[in-house]
PDB file of C-alpha atoms in Angstrom:
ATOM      1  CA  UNK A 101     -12.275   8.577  16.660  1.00  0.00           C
ATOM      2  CA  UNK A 102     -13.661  12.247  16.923  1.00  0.00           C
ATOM      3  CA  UNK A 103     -16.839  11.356  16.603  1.00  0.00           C
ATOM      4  CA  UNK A 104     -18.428  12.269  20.038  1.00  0.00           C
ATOM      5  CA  UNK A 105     -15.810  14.057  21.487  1.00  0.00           C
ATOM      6  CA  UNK A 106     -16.029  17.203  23.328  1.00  0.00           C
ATOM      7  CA  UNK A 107     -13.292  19.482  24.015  1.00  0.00           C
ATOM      8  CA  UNK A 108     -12.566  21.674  26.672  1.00  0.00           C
ATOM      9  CA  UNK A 109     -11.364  25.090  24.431  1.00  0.00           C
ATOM     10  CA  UNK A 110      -8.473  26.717  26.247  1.00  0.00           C
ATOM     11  CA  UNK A 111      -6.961  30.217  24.347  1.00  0.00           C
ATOM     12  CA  UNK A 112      -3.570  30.026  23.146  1.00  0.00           C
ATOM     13  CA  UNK A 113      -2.676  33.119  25.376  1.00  0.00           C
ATOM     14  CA  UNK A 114      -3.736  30.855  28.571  1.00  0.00           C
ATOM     15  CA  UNK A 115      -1.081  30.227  31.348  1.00  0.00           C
ATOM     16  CA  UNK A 116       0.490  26.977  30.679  1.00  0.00           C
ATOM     17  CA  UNK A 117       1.930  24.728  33.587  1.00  0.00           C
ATOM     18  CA  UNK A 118       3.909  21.530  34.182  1.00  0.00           C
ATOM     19  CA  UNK A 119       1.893  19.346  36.837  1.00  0.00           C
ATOM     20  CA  UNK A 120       3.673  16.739  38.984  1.00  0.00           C
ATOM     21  CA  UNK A 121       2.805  13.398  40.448  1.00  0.00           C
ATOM     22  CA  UNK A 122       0.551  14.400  43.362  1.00  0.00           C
ATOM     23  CA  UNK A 123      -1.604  17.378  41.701  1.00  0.00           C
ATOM     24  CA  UNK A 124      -5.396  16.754  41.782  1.00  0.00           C
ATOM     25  CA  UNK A 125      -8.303  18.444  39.542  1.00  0.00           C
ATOM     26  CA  UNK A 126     -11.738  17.387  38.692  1.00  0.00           C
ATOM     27  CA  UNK A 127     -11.249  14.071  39.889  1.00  0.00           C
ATOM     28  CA  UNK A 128      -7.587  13.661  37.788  1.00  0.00           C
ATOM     29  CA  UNK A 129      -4.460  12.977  39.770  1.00  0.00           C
ATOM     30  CA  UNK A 130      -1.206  12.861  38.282  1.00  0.00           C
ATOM     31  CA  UNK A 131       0.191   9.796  38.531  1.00  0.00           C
ATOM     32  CA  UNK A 132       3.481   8.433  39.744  1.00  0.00           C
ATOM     33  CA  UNK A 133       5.989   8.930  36.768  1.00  0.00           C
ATOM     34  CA  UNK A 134       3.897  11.178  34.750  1.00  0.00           C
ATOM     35  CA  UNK A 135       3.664  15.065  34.425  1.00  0.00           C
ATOM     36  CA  UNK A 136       1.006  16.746  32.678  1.00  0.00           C
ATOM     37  CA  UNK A 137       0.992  19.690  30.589  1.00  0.00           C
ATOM     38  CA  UNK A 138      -1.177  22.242  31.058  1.00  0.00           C
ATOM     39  CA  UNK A 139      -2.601  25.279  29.799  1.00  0.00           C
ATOM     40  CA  UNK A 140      -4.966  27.545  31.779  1.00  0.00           C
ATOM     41  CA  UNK A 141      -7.724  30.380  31.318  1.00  0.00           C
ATOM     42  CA  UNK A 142      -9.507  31.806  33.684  1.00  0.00           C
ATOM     43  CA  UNK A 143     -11.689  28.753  35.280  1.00  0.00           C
ATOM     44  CA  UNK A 144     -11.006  26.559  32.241  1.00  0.00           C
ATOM     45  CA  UNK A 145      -8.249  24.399  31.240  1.00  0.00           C
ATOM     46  CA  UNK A 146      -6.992  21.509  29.508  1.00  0.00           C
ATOM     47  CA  UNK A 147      -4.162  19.192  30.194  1.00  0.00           C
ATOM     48  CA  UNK A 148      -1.787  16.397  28.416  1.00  0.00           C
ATOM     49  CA  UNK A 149      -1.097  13.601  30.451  1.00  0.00           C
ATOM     50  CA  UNK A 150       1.934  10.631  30.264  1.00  0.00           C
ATOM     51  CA  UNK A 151       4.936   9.548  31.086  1.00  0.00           C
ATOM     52  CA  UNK A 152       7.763  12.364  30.231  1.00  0.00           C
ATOM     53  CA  UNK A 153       8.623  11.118  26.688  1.00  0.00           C
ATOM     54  CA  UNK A 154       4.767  10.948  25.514  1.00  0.00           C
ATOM     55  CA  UNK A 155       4.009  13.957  26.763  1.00  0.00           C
ATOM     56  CA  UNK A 156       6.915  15.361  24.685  1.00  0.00           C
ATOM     57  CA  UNK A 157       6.294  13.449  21.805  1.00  0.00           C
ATOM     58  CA  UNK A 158       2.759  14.598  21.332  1.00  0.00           C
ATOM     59  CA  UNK A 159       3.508  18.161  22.536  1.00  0.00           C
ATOM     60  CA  UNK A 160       6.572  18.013  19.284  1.00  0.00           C
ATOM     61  CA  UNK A 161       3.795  16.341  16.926  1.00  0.00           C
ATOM     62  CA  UNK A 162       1.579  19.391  17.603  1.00  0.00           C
ATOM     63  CA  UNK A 163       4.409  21.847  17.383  1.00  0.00           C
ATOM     64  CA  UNK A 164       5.303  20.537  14.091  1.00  0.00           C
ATOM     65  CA  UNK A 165       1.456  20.344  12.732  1.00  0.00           C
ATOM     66  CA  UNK A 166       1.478  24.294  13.443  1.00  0.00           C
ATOM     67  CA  UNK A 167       4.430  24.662  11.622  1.00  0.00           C
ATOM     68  CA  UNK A 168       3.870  22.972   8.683  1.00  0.00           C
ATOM     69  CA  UNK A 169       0.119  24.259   8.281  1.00  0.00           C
ATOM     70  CA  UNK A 170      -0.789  26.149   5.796  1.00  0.00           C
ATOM     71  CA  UNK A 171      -2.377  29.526   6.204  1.00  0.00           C
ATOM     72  CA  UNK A 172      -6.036  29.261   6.390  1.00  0.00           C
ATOM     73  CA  UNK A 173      -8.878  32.281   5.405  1.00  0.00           C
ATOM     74  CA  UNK A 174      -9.364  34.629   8.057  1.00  0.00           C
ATOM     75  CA  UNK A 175     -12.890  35.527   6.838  1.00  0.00           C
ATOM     76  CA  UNK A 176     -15.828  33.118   6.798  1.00  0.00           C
ATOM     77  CA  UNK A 177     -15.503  30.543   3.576  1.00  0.00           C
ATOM     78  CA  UNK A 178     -18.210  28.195   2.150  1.00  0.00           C
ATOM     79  CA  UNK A 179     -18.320  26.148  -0.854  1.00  0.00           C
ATOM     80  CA  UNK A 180     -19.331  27.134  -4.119  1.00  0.00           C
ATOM     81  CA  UNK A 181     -23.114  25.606  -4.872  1.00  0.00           C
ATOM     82  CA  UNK A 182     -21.837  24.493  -8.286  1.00  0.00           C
ATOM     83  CA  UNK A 183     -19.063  22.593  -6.622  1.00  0.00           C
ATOM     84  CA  UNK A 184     -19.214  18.820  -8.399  1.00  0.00           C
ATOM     85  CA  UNK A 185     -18.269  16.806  -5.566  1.00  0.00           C
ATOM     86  CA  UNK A 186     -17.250  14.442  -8.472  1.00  0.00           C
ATOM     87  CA  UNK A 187     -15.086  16.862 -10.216  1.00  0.00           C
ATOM     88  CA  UNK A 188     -13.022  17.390  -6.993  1.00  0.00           C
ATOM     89  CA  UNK A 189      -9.644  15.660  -6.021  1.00  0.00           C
ATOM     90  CA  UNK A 190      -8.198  16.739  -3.058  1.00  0.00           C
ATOM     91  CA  UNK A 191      -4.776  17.804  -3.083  1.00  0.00           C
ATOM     92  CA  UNK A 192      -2.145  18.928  -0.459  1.00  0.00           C
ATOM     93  CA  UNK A 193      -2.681  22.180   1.320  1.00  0.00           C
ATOM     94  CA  UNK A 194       0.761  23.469   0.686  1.00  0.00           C
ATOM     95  CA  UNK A 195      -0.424  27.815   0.287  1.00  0.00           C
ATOM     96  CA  UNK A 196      -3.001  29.834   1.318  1.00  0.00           C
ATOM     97  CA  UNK A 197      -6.336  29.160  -0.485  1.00  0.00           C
ATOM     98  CA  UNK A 198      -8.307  32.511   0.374  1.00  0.00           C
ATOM     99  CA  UNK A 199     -11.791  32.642  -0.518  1.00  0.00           C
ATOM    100  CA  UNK A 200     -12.039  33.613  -4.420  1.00  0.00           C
ATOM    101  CA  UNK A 201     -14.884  35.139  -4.912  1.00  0.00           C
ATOM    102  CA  UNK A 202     -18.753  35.827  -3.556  1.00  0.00           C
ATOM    103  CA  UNK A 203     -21.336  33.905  -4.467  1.00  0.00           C
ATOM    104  CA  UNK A 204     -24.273  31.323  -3.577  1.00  0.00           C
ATOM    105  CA  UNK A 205     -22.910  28.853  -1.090  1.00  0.00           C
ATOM    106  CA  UNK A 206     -24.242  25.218   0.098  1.00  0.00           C
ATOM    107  CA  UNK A 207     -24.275  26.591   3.541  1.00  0.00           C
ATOM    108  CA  UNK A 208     -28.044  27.772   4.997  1.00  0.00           C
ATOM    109  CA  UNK A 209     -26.937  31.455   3.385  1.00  0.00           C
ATOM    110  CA  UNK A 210     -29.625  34.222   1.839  1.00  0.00           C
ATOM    111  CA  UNK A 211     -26.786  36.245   0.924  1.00  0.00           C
ATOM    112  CA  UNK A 212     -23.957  35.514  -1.195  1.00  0.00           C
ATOM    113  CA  UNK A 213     -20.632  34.383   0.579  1.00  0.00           C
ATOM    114  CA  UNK A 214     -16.900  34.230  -0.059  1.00  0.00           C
ATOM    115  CA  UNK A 215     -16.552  31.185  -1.552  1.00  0.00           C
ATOM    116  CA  UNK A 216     -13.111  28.602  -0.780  1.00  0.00           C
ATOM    117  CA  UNK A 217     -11.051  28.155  -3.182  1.00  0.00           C
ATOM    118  CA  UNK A 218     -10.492  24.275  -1.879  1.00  0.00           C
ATOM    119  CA  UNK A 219     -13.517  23.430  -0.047  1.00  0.00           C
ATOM    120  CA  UNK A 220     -11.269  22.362   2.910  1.00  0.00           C
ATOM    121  CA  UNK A 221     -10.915  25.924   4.279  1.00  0.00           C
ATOM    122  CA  UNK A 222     -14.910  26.034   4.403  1.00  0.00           C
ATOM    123  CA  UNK A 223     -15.834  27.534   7.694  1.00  0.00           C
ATOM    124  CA  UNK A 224     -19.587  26.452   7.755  1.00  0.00           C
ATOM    125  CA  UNK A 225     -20.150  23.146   8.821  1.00  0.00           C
ATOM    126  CA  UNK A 226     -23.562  22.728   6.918  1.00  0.00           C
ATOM    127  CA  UNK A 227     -21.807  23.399   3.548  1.00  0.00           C
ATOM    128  CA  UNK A 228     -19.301  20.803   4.695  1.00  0.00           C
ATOM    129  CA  UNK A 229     -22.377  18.710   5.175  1.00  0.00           C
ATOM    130  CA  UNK A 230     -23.662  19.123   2.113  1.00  0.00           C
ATOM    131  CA  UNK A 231     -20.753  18.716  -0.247  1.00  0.00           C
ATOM    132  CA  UNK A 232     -20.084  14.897   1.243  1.00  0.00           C
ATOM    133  CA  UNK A 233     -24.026  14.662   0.859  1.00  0.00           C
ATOM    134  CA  UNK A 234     -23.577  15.146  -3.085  1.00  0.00           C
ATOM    135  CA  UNK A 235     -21.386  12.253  -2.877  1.00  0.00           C
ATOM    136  CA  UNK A 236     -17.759  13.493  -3.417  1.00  0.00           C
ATOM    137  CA  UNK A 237     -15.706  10.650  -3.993  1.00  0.00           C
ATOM    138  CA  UNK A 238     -13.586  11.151  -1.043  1.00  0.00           C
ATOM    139  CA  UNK A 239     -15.403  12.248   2.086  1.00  0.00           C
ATOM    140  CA  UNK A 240     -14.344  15.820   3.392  1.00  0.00           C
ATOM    141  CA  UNK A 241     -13.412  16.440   7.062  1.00  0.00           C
ATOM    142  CA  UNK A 242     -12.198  19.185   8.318  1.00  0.00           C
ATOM    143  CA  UNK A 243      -9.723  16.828  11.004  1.00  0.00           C
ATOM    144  CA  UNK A 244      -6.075  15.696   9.793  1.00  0.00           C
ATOM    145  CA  UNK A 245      -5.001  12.847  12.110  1.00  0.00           C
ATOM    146  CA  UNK A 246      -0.984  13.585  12.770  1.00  0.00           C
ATOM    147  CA  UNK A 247       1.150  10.654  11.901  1.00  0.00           C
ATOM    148  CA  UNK A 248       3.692   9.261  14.845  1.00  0.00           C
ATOM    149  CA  UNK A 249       7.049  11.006  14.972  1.00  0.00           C
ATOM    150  CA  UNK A 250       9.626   8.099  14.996  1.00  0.00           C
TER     151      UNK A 250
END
């Protein structure tokens, strides 16, 4: 679903709006009986789009996403080279999972590297890369699809 998608990346401290029926941009008008939530910064922005309850609904899905996340590492992460990819189960990410230690990484590194504690919080995508290349028995991505709110 992600696959080749591109995304428009707006701060969090950008300007958010409501837009009404009527409201044009790039080529996107607001339709009759939909609103569209907006944030803006600067020249760039990004905007949700729907009738007034799916616009809410995904808006609350998000909000509770945030909530529930756990902290992630703050500094750059990779995976540990002797990571088994067979050894590893993933779990829920219920605490913060700092990096542990420094040492040789997957990633394209020269230099040792905090390592992840759950190679989840790895912040290098060619580490990511190379773990599912190992063959881990489930394949790691670094996207969590949010389940309907009903």
């Amino acid at each position: 679903m992600l696959d080749h998608t591109e995304f428009e990346w707006v701060s969090a401290a950008g300007q958010p709006v409501l837009l009404y029926p009527g409201f044009t941009s790039d080529d996107a008008l607001v339709e009759p009986g939909e609103i569209s939530a907006a944030v803006y910064n600067g020249s760039d922005g990004i905007a949700l789009h729907g009738n007034r309850d799916k616009v809410l609904a995904l808006l609350l899905r998000l909000a509770d996403a945030v909530r529930n996340a756990p902290p992630v590492p703050a500094t750059e992460a990779c995976i540990a080279a002797t990571t088994n990819p067979a050894d590893w189960k993933p779990g829920p990410l219920t605490q913060s999972l700092p990096p542990t230690t420094r040492a040789w990484p997957l990633c394209d590194s020269e230099t040792p590297q905090p390592i992840a504690a759950d190679p989840r919080l790895a912040t290098c995508s060619d580490c990511v890369n190379a773990f599912n290349e190992r063959g881990p028995m489930i394949p790691l991505r670094l996207v969590h699809f949010l389940p309907d709110q009903t």
